[in-house]
Coordinates of C-alpha atoms in Angstrom, one line a residue:
M1 CA -65.5 -31.9 -23.9
V2 CA -64.8 -32.4 -20.2
R3 CA -67.5 -33.6 -17.8
G4 CA -67.5 -32.7 -14.1
Q5 CA -70.1 -33.5 -11.5
K6 CA -71.9 -30.2 -12.0
F7 CA -70.7 -28.9 -15.4
L8 CA -69.4 -29.5 -18.9
F9 CA -66.5 -27.8 -20.5
I10 CA -66.6 -27.3 -24.2
H11 CA -63.2 -26.7 -25.9
L12 CA -63.4 -24.2 -28.7
H13 CA -60.1 -24.1 -30.7
K14 CA -57.5 -21.5 -29.8
T15 CA -59.3 -20.0 -26.8
G16 CA -57.1 -21.4 -24.0
G17 CA -58.8 -24.8 -23.9
Q18 CA -55.7 -26.9 -23.4
F19 CA -54.9 -25.1 -20.2
V20 CA -58.5 -25.5 -18.9
R21 CA -58.6 -29.2 -19.9
E22 CA -55.3 -29.9 -18.1
L23 CA -56.5 -28.1 -15.0
M24 CA -59.7 -30.0 -14.9
L25 CA -58.6 -33.5 -15.9
E26 CA -55.4 -33.6 -13.8
H27 CA -56.3 -31.4 -10.8
M28 CA -60.1 -31.6 -10.3
P29 CA -61.3 -35.0 -9.0
G30 CA -64.4 -36.5 -10.7
T31 CA -63.8 -35.0 -14.1
E32 CA -63.5 -37.1 -17.3
D33 CA -62.8 -36.6 -21.0
V34 CA -66.0 -37.1 -23.0
G35 CA -64.5 -36.4 -26.4
Y36 CA -61.9 -34.0 -27.9
H37 CA -63.4 -30.9 -29.4
Y38 CA -66.9 -32.4 -29.1
P39 CA -69.7 -29.8 -29.7
R40 CA -72.8 -29.3 -27.6
R41 CA -74.9 -31.6 -29.7
L42 CA -72.8 -34.6 -28.7
T43 CA -73.4 -34.2 -25.0
P44 CA -74.4 -37.5 -23.5
E45 CA -78.1 -37.6 -22.9
A46 CA -77.8 -37.9 -19.2
D47 CA -75.7 -34.7 -19.1
R48 CA -77.7 -32.4 -21.4
E49 CA -79.0 -30.2 -18.7
L50 CA -75.6 -29.5 -17.1
P51 CA -74.4 -25.9 -17.4
V52 CA -71.6 -25.4 -19.9
I53 CA -68.3 -23.5 -19.4
G54 CA -66.5 -22.2 -22.5
F55 CA -64.4 -19.4 -23.7
V56 CA -64.4 -16.8 -26.5
R57 CA -61.6 -14.8 -28.0
N58 CA -61.3 -11.5 -29.9
P59 CA -62.0 -12.6 -33.5
W60 CA -59.1 -10.5 -35.0
A61 CA -56.7 -12.2 -32.5
W62 CA -58.3 -15.6 -33.0
Y63 CA -57.6 -15.6 -36.8
V64 CA -53.9 -14.7 -36.2
S65 CA -53.5 -17.4 -33.5
W66 CA -55.2 -20.0 -35.7
Y67 CA -53.1 -19.1 -38.8
S68 CA -49.8 -18.9 -36.8
F69 CA -50.4 -22.2 -35.0
N70 CA -51.2 -24.1 -38.2
A71 CA -48.6 -22.5 -40.4
R72 CA -45.9 -24.3 -38.4
A73 CA -47.1 -27.6 -39.9
P74 CA -49.3 -26.7 -42.8
M75 CA -50.1 -30.3 -43.9
K76 CA -51.3 -31.5 -40.5
N77 CA -54.7 -29.7 -40.3
P78 CA -56.8 -30.5 -43.4
L79 CA -58.8 -27.2 -43.1
F80 CA -55.6 -25.2 -43.1
R81 CA -54.0 -27.3 -45.8
V82 CA -56.9 -26.7 -48.2
L83 CA -57.5 -23.0 -47.5
S84 CA -53.8 -22.1 -47.5
Q85 CA -53.0 -24.3 -50.6
R86 CA -50.6 -26.4 -48.6
G87 CA -49.1 -23.4 -46.9
K88 CA -48.5 -21.4 -50.1
N89 CA -51.0 -18.7 -49.3
G90 CA -50.1 -16.0 -46.7
F91 CA -52.2 -14.8 -43.8
D92 CA -54.4 -12.4 -45.8
K93 CA -55.5 -14.9 -48.5
T94 CA -56.0 -17.8 -46.1
V95 CA -58.1 -15.8 -43.7
R96 CA -60.2 -14.3 -46.5
H97 CA -60.9 -17.9 -47.6
L98 CA -61.9 -18.8 -44.1
L99 CA -64.1 -15.7 -43.6
A100 CA -66.0 -16.5 -46.9
L101 CA -66.1 -20.3 -46.6
G102 CA -69.9 -20.3 -46.2
A103 CA -70.6 -18.1 -49.2
D104 CA -72.5 -19.0 -52.3
T105 CA -69.5 -18.4 -54.7
H106 CA -67.5 -20.6 -57.0
R107 CA -64.4 -20.2 -54.8
A108 CA -66.2 -21.1 -51.6
R109 CA -68.1 -24.0 -53.1
L110 CA -64.8 -25.4 -54.5
L111 CA -63.1 -25.1 -51.2
R112 CA -66.0 -26.9 -49.5
E113 CA -65.8 -29.6 -52.1
R114 CA -62.1 -30.1 -51.4
L115 CA -62.8 -30.2 -47.7
D116 CA -65.5 -32.8 -48.2
I117 CA -62.7 -35.1 -49.6
V118 CA -60.2 -34.6 -46.8
L119 CA -62.2 -34.2 -43.6
P120 CA -63.0 -37.2 -41.5
D121 CA -66.5 -38.7 -41.2
T122 CA -66.7 -38.6 -37.4
L123 CA -65.0 -37.0 -34.4
E124 CA -64.2 -40.4 -32.9
G125 CA -60.4 -40.6 -32.4
N126 CA -60.0 -37.1 -34.0
R127 CA -57.4 -35.3 -31.8
G128 CA -56.9 -32.2 -34.0
I129 CA -59.3 -30.3 -36.2
G130 CA -62.5 -31.2 -34.5
L131 CA -64.4 -30.9 -37.7
T132 CA -66.1 -33.5 -39.9
R133 CA -67.6 -33.8 -43.4
P134 CA -71.2 -33.6 -42.1
C135 CA -70.3 -30.5 -40.1
M136 CA -68.9 -28.7 -43.1
A137 CA -71.9 -29.7 -45.2
K138 CA -74.1 -27.5 -43.0
F139 CA -71.9 -24.4 -43.4
E140 CA -73.7 -22.5 -46.2
D141 CA -74.2 -19.0 -44.7
P142 CA -72.5 -16.1 -46.5
S143 CA -73.3 -13.7 -43.7
I144 CA -71.0 -15.3 -41.0
G145 CA -67.3 -16.0 -40.7
Y146 CA -65.8 -19.3 -39.8
Y147 CA -65.0 -18.4 -36.2
S148 CA -68.5 -17.2 -35.4
W149 CA -69.9 -20.3 -37.1
Q150 CA -67.7 -22.6 -35.1
F151 CA -68.7 -20.8 -31.9
Q152 CA -72.4 -21.2 -32.6
R153 CA -71.9 -24.9 -33.6
M154 CA -69.8 -25.7 -30.6
F155 CA -72.1 -24.1 -28.0
G156 CA -75.5 -24.9 -29.6
V157 CA -76.4 -21.4 -30.3
G158 CA -80.0 -21.3 -31.7
T159 CA -81.0 -24.5 -29.8
E160 CA -82.8 -25.1 -26.6
L161 CA -79.4 -25.7 -24.9
E162 CA -77.9 -22.2 -25.7
D163 CA -79.0 -20.6 -22.4
L164 CA -76.9 -23.2 -20.4
A165 CA -73.6 -21.8 -21.7
R166 CA -71.5 -19.6 -19.4
I167 CA -68.8 -18.0 -21.5
G168 CA -65.6 -16.4 -20.3
R169 CA -63.0 -14.5 -22.3
T170 CA -59.6 -15.9 -23.2
E171 CA -58.1 -12.5 -22.5
N172 CA -58.9 -13.0 -18.8
L173 CA -58.7 -16.8 -18.9
R174 CA -57.7 -17.6 -15.3
G175 CA -59.8 -15.0 -13.6
D176 CA -62.9 -15.8 -15.7
L177 CA -62.5 -19.5 -15.2
L178 CA -62.4 -19.0 -11.4
R179 CA -65.4 -16.8 -11.6
L180 CA -67.4 -19.3 -13.7
L181 CA -66.5 -22.2 -11.4
T182 CA -67.3 -20.1 -8.3
A183 CA -70.7 -19.2 -9.7
L184 CA -71.5 -22.9 -10.1
H185 CA -70.4 -23.5 -6.5
I186 CA -67.4 -25.6 -7.6
P187 CA -64.5 -25.1 -5.2
L188 CA -60.9 -25.6 -6.4
G189 CA -58.6 -27.7 -4.3
E190 CA -55.0 -26.8 -3.5
S191 CA -53.6 -28.5 -6.6
A192 CA -56.1 -26.9 -9.0
Q193 CA -55.6 -23.5 -7.4
S194 CA -51.8 -23.8 -7.6
F195 CA -52.1 -24.8 -11.3
L196 CA -54.5 -21.9 -12.0
E197 CA -52.1 -19.4 -10.5
S198 CA -48.7 -20.6 -11.6
A199 CA -48.9 -22.9 -14.7
G200 CA -47.7 -21.5 -18.0
N201 CA -50.0 -21.1 -21.0
R202 CA -50.4 -24.2 -23.1
N203 CA -50.4 -24.9 -26.9
T204 CA -49.4 -21.3 -27.8
S205 CA -48.0 -20.0 -31.1
E206 CA -45.5 -17.2 -31.7
H207 CA -46.6 -14.2 -33.6
R208 CA -46.5 -10.4 -33.7
P209 CA -49.3 -8.3 -32.1
Y210 CA -52.4 -9.3 -34.1
Q211 CA -53.1 -5.8 -35.3
E212 CA -49.9 -5.9 -37.5
Y213 CA -51.4 -8.7 -39.7
Y214 CA -54.3 -6.7 -41.0
D215 CA -54.7 -4.1 -43.6
A216 CA -57.9 -2.0 -43.5
G217 CA -59.8 -4.2 -45.9
L218 CA -59.2 -7.4 -44.0
R219 CA -59.8 -5.7 -40.7
D220 CA -63.2 -4.6 -41.9
E221 CA -64.0 -8.0 -43.4
V222 CA -63.6 -9.6 -40.0
R223 CA -65.8 -6.9 -38.5
R224 CA -68.5 -7.8 -41.0
Q225 CA -68.3 -11.5 -41.0
D226 CA -67.8 -12.0 -37.2
A227 CA -70.1 -9.2 -36.1
Y228 CA -72.0 -11.8 -34.1
L229 CA -69.1 -12.3 -31.7
I230 CA -67.7 -8.8 -31.9
D231 CA -71.1 -7.2 -31.0
R232 CA -72.1 -9.8 -28.5
Y233 CA -68.9 -9.7 -26.4
G234 CA -67.9 -6.1 -27.1
Y235 CA -64.6 -6.7 -28.9
E236 CA -62.7 -4.0 -30.7
F237 CA -59.8 -4.1 -33.1

């Protein structure tokens, strides 16, 4: 989470957040880092009424990006380590575990129990996964996929703070970021404008076009489990 004088930025994994954080923290005076991957509920009390900037990504593309990024070092991220069986599972099986993680099934309960062992207790000093044991203990909803659940958790969906969120699309990251800042009457200085226009993408992973990773069954499973984001933001496969 980054705090500016007139806004907060919430960094949802694999949505271009490293680029946005770097622009804000290094090129926008008066910004500061509140906490890495902090969700809306951890907003400092004095800043709770500030508008929030964040980004969303096509769910089918998001799962490919998440898998490809973590598969490079499968032991680093405890969530990936558990769901992929230390990197042994391929994309299909790992993502199916992720989509059904909140289900009331033996497999899902077993995975959550394993996560309860390896996840940290707090986000303090946590520079990676941005997920804790208490967070995961609240994920018991068979109707929603992990990515939609994370989005709702990060941006306070269903709380009194939900309406303060302004969400752009990762697919148009630079243009939408400028639009969101302009709507909040936050001008960009020369340094920030130059970074926005010319800096390369950050924290990316190499993979084929996301459509190539899905068979019809997994494609439709994402459509069911992440219908919240797909319908809300008009995404298509």
